[in-house]
PDB file of C-alpha atoms in Angstrom:
ATOM      1  CA  MET A   1      85.689 129.390  69.605  1.00  0.00           C
ATOM      2  CA  ALA A   2      84.755 125.793  68.949  1.00  0.00           C
ATOM      3  CA  TRP A   3      83.233 123.736  71.795  1.00  0.00           C
ATOM      4  CA  LYS A   4      86.227 121.414  71.887  1.00  0.00           C
ATOM      5  CA  ASP A   5      88.607 124.350  72.213  1.00  0.00           C
ATOM      6  CA  LYS A   6      86.596 125.584  75.175  1.00  0.00           C
ATOM      7  CA  GLN A   7      86.702 122.117  76.609  1.00  0.00           C
ATOM      8  CA  ASN A   8      90.502 122.077  76.189  1.00  0.00           C
ATOM      9  CA  LEU A   9      90.703 125.123  78.437  1.00  0.00           C
ATOM     10  CA  THR A  10      88.775 123.462  81.240  1.00  0.00           C
ATOM     11  CA  VAL A  11      90.451 124.075  84.612  1.00  0.00           C
ATOM     12  CA  LEU A  12      89.905 121.027  86.791  1.00  0.00           C
ATOM     13  CA  LYS A  13      89.709 121.521  90.538  1.00  0.00           C
ATOM     14  CA  GLU A  14      89.491 117.834  91.454  1.00  0.00           C
ATOM     15  CA  PHE A  15      89.540 114.289  90.149  1.00  0.00           C
ATOM     16  CA  ILE A  16      87.295 111.354  90.939  1.00  0.00           C
ATOM     17  CA  LEU A  17      89.117 108.095  91.706  1.00  0.00           C
ATOM     18  CA  MET A  18      87.163 105.013  90.573  1.00  0.00           C
ATOM     19  CA  GLY A  19      88.785 102.850  93.212  1.00  0.00           C
ATOM     20  CA  ILE A  20      89.640  99.180  93.160  1.00  0.00           C
ATOM     21  CA  THR A  21      86.154  97.779  92.595  1.00  0.00           C
ATOM     22  CA  ASP A  22      82.703  99.069  91.666  1.00  0.00           C
ATOM     23  CA  HIS A  23      80.995  96.274  93.643  1.00  0.00           C
ATOM     24  CA  PRO A  24      79.631  97.834  96.873  1.00  0.00           C
ATOM     25  CA  GLU A  25      79.357  94.501  98.640  1.00  0.00           C
ATOM     26  CA  LEU A  26      83.148  94.095  98.461  1.00  0.00           C
ATOM     27  CA  GLN A  27      84.011  97.518  99.879  1.00  0.00           C
ATOM     28  CA  ALA A  28      83.902  96.535 103.569  1.00  0.00           C
ATOM     29  CA  THR A  29      86.051  93.463 102.928  1.00  0.00           C
ATOM     30  CA  PHE A  30      88.597  95.428 100.949  1.00  0.00           C
ATOM     31  CA  PHE A  31      88.721  98.156 103.601  1.00  0.00           C
ATOM     32  CA  GLY A  32      89.411  95.632 106.384  1.00  0.00           C
ATOM     33  CA  VAL A  33      92.056  93.733 104.405  1.00  0.00           C
ATOM     34  CA  PHE A  34      93.891  96.840 103.155  1.00  0.00           C
ATOM     35  CA  LEU A  35      93.726  98.532 106.534  1.00  0.00           C
ATOM     36  CA  ILE A  36      95.490  95.542 108.109  1.00  0.00           C
ATOM     37  CA  ILE A  37      98.034  95.386 105.311  1.00  0.00           C
ATOM     38  CA  TYR A  38      98.802  99.126 105.576  1.00  0.00           C
ATOM     39  CA  ALA A  39      99.011  98.993 109.374  1.00  0.00           C
ATOM     40  CA  VAL A  40     101.453  96.044 109.211  1.00  0.00           C
ATOM     41  CA  SER A  41     103.481  97.919 106.597  1.00  0.00           C
ATOM     42  CA  VAL A  42     103.736 101.085 108.737  1.00  0.00           C
ATOM     43  CA  VAL A  43     104.617  99.194 111.902  1.00  0.00           C
ATOM     44  CA  GLY A  44     107.110  96.904 110.086  1.00  0.00           C
ATOM     45  CA  ASN A  45     108.920  99.671 108.191  1.00  0.00           C
ATOM     46  CA  LEU A  46     109.016 102.111 111.090  1.00  0.00           C
ATOM     47  CA  GLY A  47     110.290  99.258 113.265  1.00  0.00           C
ATOM     48  CA  MET A  48     113.005  98.462 110.754  1.00  0.00           C
ATOM     49  CA  ILE A  49     114.069 102.109 110.575  1.00  0.00           C
ATOM     50  CA  VAL A  50     114.257 102.414 114.384  1.00  0.00           C
ATOM     51  CA  LEU A  51     115.941  99.024 114.850  1.00  0.00           C
ATOM     52  CA  THR A  52     118.691  99.607 112.247  1.00  0.00           C
ATOM     53  CA  LYS A  53     119.284 103.115 113.637  1.00  0.00           C
ATOM     54  CA  MET A  54     119.384 102.239 117.335  1.00  0.00           C
ATOM     55  CA  ASP A  55     121.021  98.781 117.526  1.00  0.00           C
ATOM     56  CA  PRO A  56     124.844  99.168 117.623  1.00  0.00           C
ATOM     57  CA  ARG A  57     125.359  95.746 115.975  1.00  0.00           C
ATOM     58  CA  LEU A  58     123.368  96.834 112.886  1.00  0.00           C
ATOM     59  CA  GLN A  59     125.528  99.835 112.022  1.00  0.00           C
ATOM     60  CA  THR A  60     126.864  98.332 108.763  1.00  0.00           C
ATOM     61  CA  PRO A  61     126.337  99.340 105.112  1.00  0.00           C
ATOM     62  CA  MET A  62     123.864  96.502 104.567  1.00  0.00           C
ATOM     63  CA  TYR A  63     121.550  97.853 107.298  1.00  0.00           C
ATOM     64  CA  PHE A  64     122.144 101.425 106.223  1.00  0.00           C
ATOM     65  CA  PHE A  65     120.621 100.525 102.860  1.00  0.00           C
ATOM     66  CA  LEU A  66     117.924  98.456 104.500  1.00  0.00           C
ATOM     67  CA  ARG A  67     116.917 101.503 106.572  1.00  0.00           C
ATOM     68  CA  HIS A  68     116.511 103.549 103.387  1.00  0.00           C
ATOM     69  CA  LEU A  69     114.557 100.732 101.784  1.00  0.00           C
ATOM     70  CA  ALA A  70     112.137 100.736 104.705  1.00  0.00           C
ATOM     71  CA  PHE A  71     111.837 104.542 104.482  1.00  0.00           C
ATOM     72  CA  ILE A  72     111.023 104.289 100.765  1.00  0.00           C
ATOM     73  CA  ASP A  73     108.491 101.492 101.307  1.00  0.00           C
ATOM     74  CA  LEU A  74     106.831 103.580 104.011  1.00  0.00           C
ATOM     75  CA  GLY A  75     106.887 106.579 101.676  1.00  0.00           C
ATOM     76  CA  TYR A  76     105.132 105.209  98.644  1.00  0.00           C
ATOM     77  CA  SER A  77     102.641 103.068 100.594  1.00  0.00           C
ATOM     78  CA  THR A  78     101.689 106.201 102.577  1.00  0.00           C
ATOM     79  CA  ALA A  79     101.432 108.261  99.381  1.00  0.00           C
ATOM     80  CA  VAL A  80      98.673 105.865  98.178  1.00  0.00           C
ATOM     81  CA  GLY A  81      97.264 103.848 101.126  1.00  0.00           C
ATOM     82  CA  PRO A  82      95.506 106.379 103.401  1.00  0.00           C
ATOM     83  CA  LYS A  83      93.642 108.124 100.562  1.00  0.00           C
ATOM     84  CA  MET A  84      92.595 104.753  99.086  1.00  0.00           C
ATOM     85  CA  LEU A  85      91.202 103.650 102.454  1.00  0.00           C
ATOM     86  CA  VAL A  86      89.299 106.944 102.901  1.00  0.00           C
ATOM     87  CA  ASN A  87      87.798 106.610  99.414  1.00  0.00           C
ATOM     88  CA  ILE A  88      86.636 103.094 100.116  1.00  0.00           C
ATOM     89  CA  VAL A  89      84.469 104.209 103.042  1.00  0.00           C
ATOM     90  CA  THR A  90      83.233 107.543 101.609  1.00  0.00           C
ATOM     91  CA  LYS A  91      80.758 108.112  98.816  1.00  0.00           C
ATOM     92  CA  GLN A  92      82.600 111.126  97.450  1.00  0.00           C
ATOM     93  CA  LYS A  93      85.765 109.587  96.004  1.00  0.00           C
ATOM     94  CA  THR A  94      87.453 112.839  95.027  1.00  0.00           C
ATOM     95  CA  ILE A  95      91.024 114.090  95.255  1.00  0.00           C
ATOM     96  CA  PRO A  96      91.929 117.780  94.799  1.00  0.00           C
ATOM     97  CA  PHE A  97      93.886 118.700  91.663  1.00  0.00           C
ATOM     98  CA  HIS A  98      97.075 119.653  93.526  1.00  0.00           C
ATOM     99  CA  TRP A  99      96.848 116.687  95.868  1.00  0.00           C
ATOM    100  CA  CYS A 100      96.666 114.417  92.804  1.00  0.00           C
ATOM    101  CA  ALA A 101      99.810 116.037  91.431  1.00  0.00           C
ATOM    102  CA  ALA A 102     101.580 115.639  94.793  1.00  0.00           C
ATOM    103  CA  GLN A 103     100.531 111.978  95.057  1.00  0.00           C
ATOM    104  CA  LEU A 104     101.900 111.202  91.574  1.00  0.00           C
ATOM    105  CA  ALA A 105     105.152 113.081  92.294  1.00  0.00           C
ATOM    106  CA  PHE A 106     105.816 111.301  95.580  1.00  0.00           C
ATOM    107  CA  PHE A 107     104.858 107.918  94.182  1.00  0.00           C
ATOM    108  CA  ILE A 108     107.272 108.260  91.222  1.00  0.00           C
ATOM    109  CA  LEU A 109     109.999 109.572  93.520  1.00  0.00           C
ATOM    110  CA  PHE A 110     109.774 106.555  95.881  1.00  0.00           C
ATOM    111  CA  ILE A 111     109.222 103.783  93.335  1.00  0.00           C
ATOM    112  CA  ILE A 112     112.240 104.776  91.213  1.00  0.00           C
ATOM    113  CA  SER A 113     114.380 105.272  94.349  1.00  0.00           C
ATOM    114  CA  GLU A 114     113.508 101.710  95.396  1.00  0.00           C
ATOM    115  CA  LEU A 115     114.896 100.249  92.176  1.00  0.00           C
ATOM    116  CA  PHE A 116     118.259 101.895  92.609  1.00  0.00           C
ATOM    117  CA  ILE A 117     118.484 101.268  96.347  1.00  0.00           C
ATOM    118  CA  LEU A 118     117.972  97.594  95.601  1.00  0.00           C
ATOM    119  CA  SER A 119     120.805  97.856  93.057  1.00  0.00           C
ATOM    120  CA  ALA A 120     123.044  99.476  95.696  1.00  0.00           C
ATOM    121  CA  MET A 121     122.216  96.641  98.099  1.00  0.00           C
ATOM    122  CA  ALA A 122     123.143  94.071  95.444  1.00  0.00           C
ATOM    123  CA  TYR A 123     126.519  95.834  94.931  1.00  0.00           C
ATOM    124  CA  ASP A 124     127.016  95.909  98.692  1.00  0.00           C
ATOM    125  CA  ARG A 125     126.486  92.106  98.880  1.00  0.00           C
ATOM    126  CA  TYR A 126     128.923  91.636  95.970  1.00  0.00           C
ATOM    127  CA  VAL A 127     131.641  93.612  97.732  1.00  0.00           C
ATOM    128  CA  ALA A 128     130.982  91.833 101.046  1.00  0.00           C
ATOM    129  CA  ILE A 129     131.285  88.357  99.515  1.00  0.00           C
ATOM    130  CA  CYS A 130     133.835  88.920  96.739  1.00  0.00           C
ATOM    131  CA  ASN A 131     136.101  91.442  98.455  1.00  0.00           C
ATOM    132  CA  PRO A 132     135.617  90.874 102.237  1.00  0.00           C
ATOM    133  CA  LEU A 133     139.080  92.203 103.197  1.00  0.00           C
ATOM    134  CA  LEU A 134     138.423  95.546 101.422  1.00  0.00           C
ATOM    135  CA  TYR A 135     134.746  95.747 102.339  1.00  0.00           C
ATOM    136  CA  THR A 136     135.004  98.499 104.956  1.00  0.00           C
ATOM    137  CA  VAL A 137     137.304 100.495 102.666  1.00  0.00           C
ATOM    138  CA  ILE A 138     135.152 100.218  99.507  1.00  0.00           C
ATOM    139  CA  MET A 139     131.792 100.616 101.309  1.00  0.00           C
ATOM    140  CA  SER A 140     132.828 103.646 103.355  1.00  0.00           C
ATOM    141  CA  PRO A 141     130.117 105.877 104.907  1.00  0.00           C
ATOM    142  CA  ARG A 142     130.768 108.448 102.152  1.00  0.00           C
ATOM    143  CA  VAL A 143     130.271 105.873  99.392  1.00  0.00           C
ATOM    144  CA  CYS A 144     127.056 104.607 101.042  1.00  0.00           C
ATOM    145  CA  TRP A 145     125.645 108.120 101.201  1.00  0.00           C
ATOM    146  CA  VAL A 146     126.475 108.688  97.520  1.00  0.00           C
ATOM    147  CA  LEU A 147     124.766 105.435  96.628  1.00  0.00           C
ATOM    148  CA  VAL A 148     121.525 106.615  98.267  1.00  0.00           C
ATOM    149  CA  ALA A 149     121.740 110.379  97.518  1.00  0.00           C
ATOM    150  CA  VAL A 150     122.146 109.966  93.734  1.00  0.00           C
ATOM    151  CA  PRO A 151     119.017 107.767  93.363  1.00  0.00           C
ATOM    152  CA  TYR A 152     117.011 110.250  95.485  1.00  0.00           C
ATOM    153  CA  LEU A 153     118.121 113.232  93.396  1.00  0.00           C
ATOM    154  CA  TYR A 154     117.660 111.448  90.097  1.00  0.00           C
ATOM    155  CA  SER A 155     114.224 110.169  91.148  1.00  0.00           C
ATOM    156  CA  ALA A 156     113.153 113.627  92.326  1.00  0.00           C
ATOM    157  CA  PHE A 157     114.267 115.121  88.962  1.00  0.00           C
ATOM    158  CA  LEU A 158     112.379 112.509  86.946  1.00  0.00           C
ATOM    159  CA  SER A 159     109.307 112.788  89.204  1.00  0.00           C
ATOM    160  CA  LEU A 160     109.133 116.567  88.718  1.00  0.00           C
ATOM    161  CA  ILE A 161     109.561 116.319  84.933  1.00  0.00           C
ATOM    162  CA  THR A 162     106.772 113.673  84.582  1.00  0.00           C
ATOM    163  CA  THR A 163     104.363 115.356  86.977  1.00  0.00           C
ATOM    164  CA  ILE A 164     104.834 118.877  85.594  1.00  0.00           C
ATOM    165  CA  LYS A 165     104.516 117.694  81.946  1.00  0.00           C
ATOM    166  CA  ILE A 166     101.177 115.971  82.781  1.00  0.00           C
ATOM    167  CA  PHE A 167      99.673 118.709  84.929  1.00  0.00           C
ATOM    168  CA  ILE A 168     100.500 121.644  82.696  1.00  0.00           C
ATOM    169  CA  SER A 169      98.796 119.844  79.795  1.00  0.00           C
ATOM    170  CA  SER A 170      95.182 120.571  78.797  1.00  0.00           C
ATOM    171  CA  PHE A 171      92.552 118.275  80.369  1.00  0.00           C
ATOM    172  CA  CYS A 172      89.358 117.644  78.432  1.00  0.00           C
ATOM    173  CA  GLY A 173      87.017 118.277  81.400  1.00  0.00           C
ATOM    174  CA  TYR A 174      86.368 114.601  82.085  1.00  0.00           C
ATOM    175  CA  ASN A 175      87.889 114.072  85.533  1.00  0.00           C
ATOM    176  CA  VAL A 176      87.254 110.391  86.358  1.00  0.00           C
ATOM    177  CA  ILE A 177      90.494 108.429  86.874  1.00  0.00           C
ATOM    178  CA  SER A 178      90.117 104.689  86.259  1.00  0.00           C
ATOM    179  CA  HIS A 179      92.357 103.827  89.170  1.00  0.00           C
ATOM    180  CA  PHE A 180      92.585 104.022  92.974  1.00  0.00           C
ATOM    181  CA  TYR A 181      95.390 106.619  92.966  1.00  0.00           C
ATOM    182  CA  CYS A 182      96.803 109.247  90.582  1.00  0.00           C
ATOM    183  CA  ASP A 183      99.065 107.256  88.265  1.00  0.00           C
ATOM    184  CA  SER A 184     100.580 108.643  85.078  1.00  0.00           C
ATOM    185  CA  LEU A 185      98.946 106.239  82.569  1.00  0.00           C
ATOM    186  CA  PRO A 186      95.305 106.744  83.661  1.00  0.00           C
ATOM    187  CA  LEU A 187      95.892 110.507  83.904  1.00  0.00           C
ATOM    188  CA  MET A 188      97.173 110.686  80.333  1.00  0.00           C
ATOM    189  CA  THR A 189      93.892 109.277  78.993  1.00  0.00           C
ATOM    190  CA  LEU A 190      92.175 112.458  80.322  1.00  0.00           C
ATOM    191  CA  LEU A 191      94.413 114.818  78.354  1.00  0.00           C
ATOM    192  CA  CYS A 192      93.196 116.686  75.281  1.00  0.00           C
ATOM    193  CA  SER A 193      96.659 117.883  74.252  1.00  0.00           C
ATOM    194  CA  SER A 194      99.162 115.512  72.626  1.00  0.00           C
ATOM    195  CA  THR A 195     100.609 112.946  75.017  1.00  0.00           C
ATOM    196  CA  HIS A 196     103.406 111.886  72.664  1.00  0.00           C
ATOM    197  CA  ASP A 197     106.182 113.716  74.536  1.00  0.00           C
ATOM    198  CA  ILE A 198     105.034 112.458  77.949  1.00  0.00           C
ATOM    199  CA  GLU A 199     104.652 108.871  76.675  1.00  0.00           C
ATOM    200  CA  LEU A 200     108.132 109.043  75.224  1.00  0.00           C
ATOM    201  CA  ILE A 201     109.631 110.342  78.479  1.00  0.00           C
ATOM    202  CA  ILE A 202     107.888 107.641  80.506  1.00  0.00           C
ATOM    203  CA  LEU A 203     108.817 104.834  78.072  1.00  0.00           C
ATOM    204  CA  ILE A 204     112.498 105.799  77.771  1.00  0.00           C
ATOM    205  CA  PHE A 205     113.058 106.352  81.487  1.00  0.00           C
ATOM    206  CA  SER A 206     110.973 103.304  82.527  1.00  0.00           C
ATOM    207  CA  VAL A 207     113.069 101.056  80.302  1.00  0.00           C
ATOM    208  CA  PHE A 208     116.313 102.750  81.440  1.00  0.00           C
ATOM    209  CA  ASN A 209     115.375 102.466  85.142  1.00  0.00           C
ATOM    210  CA  LEU A 210     114.298  98.834  84.928  1.00  0.00           C
ATOM    211  CA  VAL A 211     117.133  97.640  82.692  1.00  0.00           C
ATOM    212  CA  SER A 212     120.001  99.581  84.277  1.00  0.00           C
ATOM    213  CA  SER A 213     119.046  98.773  87.893  1.00  0.00           C
ATOM    214  CA  LEU A 214     118.339  95.116  87.041  1.00  0.00           C
ATOM    215  CA  LEU A 215     121.651  94.876  85.155  1.00  0.00           C
ATOM    216  CA  VAL A 216     123.555  95.965  88.295  1.00  0.00           C
ATOM    217  CA  VAL A 217     121.661  93.310  90.309  1.00  0.00           C
ATOM    218  CA  LEU A 218     122.287  90.564  87.744  1.00  0.00           C
ATOM    219  CA  VAL A 219     126.021  91.325  87.286  1.00  0.00           C
ATOM    220  CA  SER A 220     126.463  91.517  91.083  1.00  0.00           C
ATOM    221  CA  TYR A 221     124.749  88.188  91.653  1.00  0.00           C
ATOM    222  CA  ILE A 222     126.567  86.429  88.803  1.00  0.00           C
ATOM    223  CA  ARG A 223     129.859  87.488  90.398  1.00  0.00           C
ATOM    224  CA  ILE A 224     128.536  86.407  93.809  1.00  0.00           C
ATOM    225  CA  LEU A 225     127.496  83.001  92.460  1.00  0.00           C
ATOM    226  CA  LEU A 226     130.887  82.454  90.884  1.00  0.00           C
ATOM    227  CA  ALA A 227     132.604  83.421  94.145  1.00  0.00           C
ATOM    228  CA  ILE A 228     130.358  81.079  96.143  1.00  0.00           C
ATOM    229  CA  LEU A 229     131.022  78.153  93.766  1.00  0.00           C
ATOM    230  CA  ARG A 230     134.771  78.630  94.324  1.00  0.00           C
ATOM    231  CA  MET A 231     134.387  78.377  98.108  1.00  0.00           C
ATOM    232  CA  ASN A 232     135.661  75.157  99.662  1.00  0.00           C
ATOM    233  CA  SER A 233     133.704  75.477 102.907  1.00  0.00           C
ATOM    234  CA  ALA A 234     130.076  74.351 102.895  1.00  0.00           C
ATOM    235  CA  GLU A 235     129.496  76.629 105.880  1.00  0.00           C
ATOM    236  CA  GLY A 236     130.922  79.586 103.957  1.00  0.00           C
ATOM    237  CA  ARG A 237     128.647  78.854 100.999  1.00  0.00           C
ATOM    238  CA  HIS A 238     125.619  78.600 103.256  1.00  0.00           C
ATOM    239  CA  LYS A 239     126.442  81.880 105.005  1.00  0.00           C
ATOM    240  CA  ALA A 240     126.942  83.668 101.676  1.00  0.00           C
ATOM    241  CA  PHE A 241     123.616  82.379 100.335  1.00  0.00           C
ATOM    242  CA  SER A 242     121.809  83.305 103.559  1.00  0.00           C
ATOM    243  CA  THR A 243     122.996  86.915 103.412  1.00  0.00           C
ATOM    244  CA  CYS A 244     121.657  87.254  99.873  1.00  0.00           C
ATOM    245  CA  GLY A 245     118.374  85.358 100.242  1.00  0.00           C
ATOM    246  CA  SER A 246     116.232  88.175 101.624  1.00  0.00           C
ATOM    247  CA  HIS A 247     117.448  90.680  99.053  1.00  0.00           C
ATOM    248  CA  LEU A 248     116.925  88.251  96.160  1.00  0.00           C
ATOM    249  CA  THR A 249     113.372  87.528  97.309  1.00  0.00           C
ATOM    250  CA  VAL A 250     112.555  91.268  97.406  1.00  0.00           C
ATOM    251  CA  VAL A 251     114.139  91.857  94.000  1.00  0.00           C
ATOM    252  CA  VAL A 252     112.250  89.032  92.286  1.00  0.00           C
ATOM    253  CA  VAL A 253     108.884  90.140  93.721  1.00  0.00           C
ATOM    254  CA  LEU A 254     109.312  93.825  92.838  1.00  0.00           C
ATOM    255  CA  TYR A 255     110.834  93.497  89.396  1.00  0.00           C
ATOM    256  CA  GLY A 256     108.368  90.767  88.436  1.00  0.00           C
ATOM    257  CA  THR A 257     105.463  93.048  89.287  1.00  0.00           C
ATOM    258  CA  LEU A 258     106.927  96.083  87.510  1.00  0.00           C
ATOM    259  CA  PHE A 259     107.763  94.161  84.327  1.00  0.00           C
ATOM    260  CA  PHE A 260     104.165  92.901  84.310  1.00  0.00           C
ATOM    261  CA  MET A 261     102.937  96.493  84.697  1.00  0.00           C
ATOM    262  CA  TYR A 262     105.097  98.417  82.257  1.00  0.00           C
ATOM    263  CA  VAL A 263     106.710  95.955  79.828  1.00  0.00           C
ATOM    264  CA  GLN A 264     103.631  94.348  78.263  1.00  0.00           C
ATOM    265  CA  PRO A 265     102.181  94.707  74.736  1.00  0.00           C
ATOM    266  CA  LYS A 266      99.752  97.594  74.355  1.00  0.00           C
ATOM    267  CA  SER A 267      97.105  95.169  72.986  1.00  0.00           C
ATOM    268  CA  SER A 268      97.093  93.219  76.282  1.00  0.00           C
ATOM    269  CA  HIS A 269      97.239  96.317  78.450  1.00  0.00           C
ATOM    270  CA  SER A 270      94.171  96.823  80.701  1.00  0.00           C
ATOM    271  CA  PHE A 271      93.529  99.054  83.690  1.00  0.00           C
ATOM    272  CA  ASP A 272      91.970  96.149  85.593  1.00  0.00           C
ATOM    273  CA  SER A 273      95.221  94.140  85.468  1.00  0.00           C
ATOM    274  CA  ASP A 274      97.113  97.333  86.313  1.00  0.00           C
ATOM    275  CA  LYS A 275      94.966  97.789  89.406  1.00  0.00           C
ATOM    276  CA  MET A 276      95.787  94.316  90.683  1.00  0.00           C
ATOM    277  CA  ALA A 277      99.499  94.798  90.030  1.00  0.00           C
ATOM    278  CA  SER A 278      99.361  98.255  91.584  1.00  0.00           C
ATOM    279  CA  VAL A 279      97.762  96.898  94.792  1.00  0.00           C
ATOM    280  CA  PHE A 280     100.586  94.414  94.951  1.00  0.00           C
ATOM    281  CA  TYR A 281     103.452  96.835  94.676  1.00  0.00           C
ATOM    282  CA  THR A 282     101.910  99.854  96.492  1.00  0.00           C
ATOM    283  CA  LEU A 283     100.607  97.941  99.520  1.00  0.00           C
ATOM    284  CA  ILE A 284     101.640  94.304  99.641  1.00  0.00           C
ATOM    285  CA  ILE A 285     105.348  94.673  98.765  1.00  0.00           C
ATOM    286  CA  PRO A 286     105.969  97.393 101.398  1.00  0.00           C
ATOM    287  CA  MET A 287     104.351  95.061 103.926  1.00  0.00           C
ATOM    288  CA  LEU A 288     106.370  92.033 102.783  1.00  0.00           C
ATOM    289  CA  ASN A 289     109.819  93.644 102.685  1.00  0.00           C
ATOM    290  CA  PRO A 290     110.250  94.160 106.472  1.00  0.00           C
ATOM    291  CA  LEU A 291     108.715  90.709 107.102  1.00  0.00           C
ATOM    292  CA  ILE A 292     111.147  89.074 104.664  1.00  0.00           C
ATOM    293  CA  TYR A 293     114.147  90.822 106.202  1.00  0.00           C
ATOM    294  CA  SER A 294     113.074  90.127 109.774  1.00  0.00           C
ATOM    295  CA  LEU A 295     112.106  86.458 109.231  1.00  0.00           C
ATOM    296  CA  ARG A 296     115.020  85.458 106.972  1.00  0.00           C
ATOM    297  CA  ASN A 297     117.764  87.564 108.590  1.00  0.00           C
ATOM    298  CA  LYS A 298     119.407  86.144 111.711  1.00  0.00           C
ATOM    299  CA  GLU A 299     120.973  89.431 112.820  1.00  0.00           C
ATOM    300  CA  VAL A 300     117.620  91.261 112.668  1.00  0.00           C
ATOM    301  CA  LYS A 301     115.929  88.448 114.585  1.00  0.00           C
ATOM    302  CA  VAL A 302     118.639  88.572 117.269  1.00  0.00           C
ATOM    303  CA  ALA A 303     118.322  92.369 117.512  1.00  0.00           C
ATOM    304  CA  LEU A 304     114.541  92.114 117.851  1.00  0.00           C
ATOM    305  CA  HIS A 305     114.926  89.467 120.548  1.00  0.00           C
ATOM    306  CA  ARG A 306     117.505  91.646 122.353  1.00  0.00           C
ATOM    307  CA  ILE A 307     115.160  94.657 122.365  1.00  0.00           C
ATOM    308  CA  TRP A 308     112.244  92.543 123.511  1.00  0.00           C
ATOM    309  CA  LYS A 309     114.386  91.149 126.332  1.00  0.00           C
ATOM    310  CA  ASN A 310     115.471  94.641 127.419  1.00  0.00           C
ATOM    311  CA  LEU A 311     111.858  95.893 127.329  1.00  0.00           C
ATOM    312  CA  SER A 312     110.672  93.000 129.475  1.00  0.00           C
ATOM    313  CA  LYS A 313     113.252  93.989 132.156  1.00  0.00           C
ATOM    314  CA  LEU A 314     111.831  97.476 132.457  1.00  0.00           C
ATOM    315  CA  PRO A 315     109.959  98.130 135.780  1.00  0.00           C
ATOM    316  CA  ARG A 316     106.179  98.029 135.445  1.00  0.00           C
TER     317      ARG A 316
END
């Protein structure tokens, strides 16, 4: 048997993650910054989940979707963040083979779910502004659950297909991943077997996910804008814009980052630029989302103030 054939049959037990930087003097700074970002993300998203679940005034479809958005943000930041922080402070930057597969599967599951939950939130805002009298009928609890369950099931299906296709392929024996977590593109560079099928699956579904979810958002907001322009009341226009502001901010930040990551010419593609974009959407965006919704949303601020007031009344 030829040496390369033997190499093709190499069974890897672990991978080595290169991390964000190979400059040792920056490791302590990165650890401190990313630890704070991750801690704020966990507290913010857990707080949003608890707040929207417990406060009786936030039991509407909008906050139902917001609760799932917070769960998803918590999910994919936790899939990546803790292992990245451990690797920064340890010399042995390894991840077991099956852990790597699990990390990739959970990351794909949550990131795709986020796209379609944001689409569902855009549709919810469209119904609330354009059909206010029928809002509670159209956005019934059953419909809301369907709008979150379908993205979860579809994302899980796509996550399993991608992860299984990559991890049943033949690795060449070289186990160094040029990234700070197990992502599909860096993993495919380590494969000896043909990556054509996997690349095709990722390309087709990435384009479909981005375009279809963004199309729902764009159509919803075009209809919202037309409805707002027809409003006679300045107060009504302001209220309509204010209910959409937080969601629009989150959409622009996330889609801008993902388009930069996945819809760029192959000639300009580099893992260094991918790392920076990945830091943004795996750690910074999950931290920003609860901050955006708490700072820009009056109802959330009122609910937070109400809880703080009730806590301050408790006997000490």
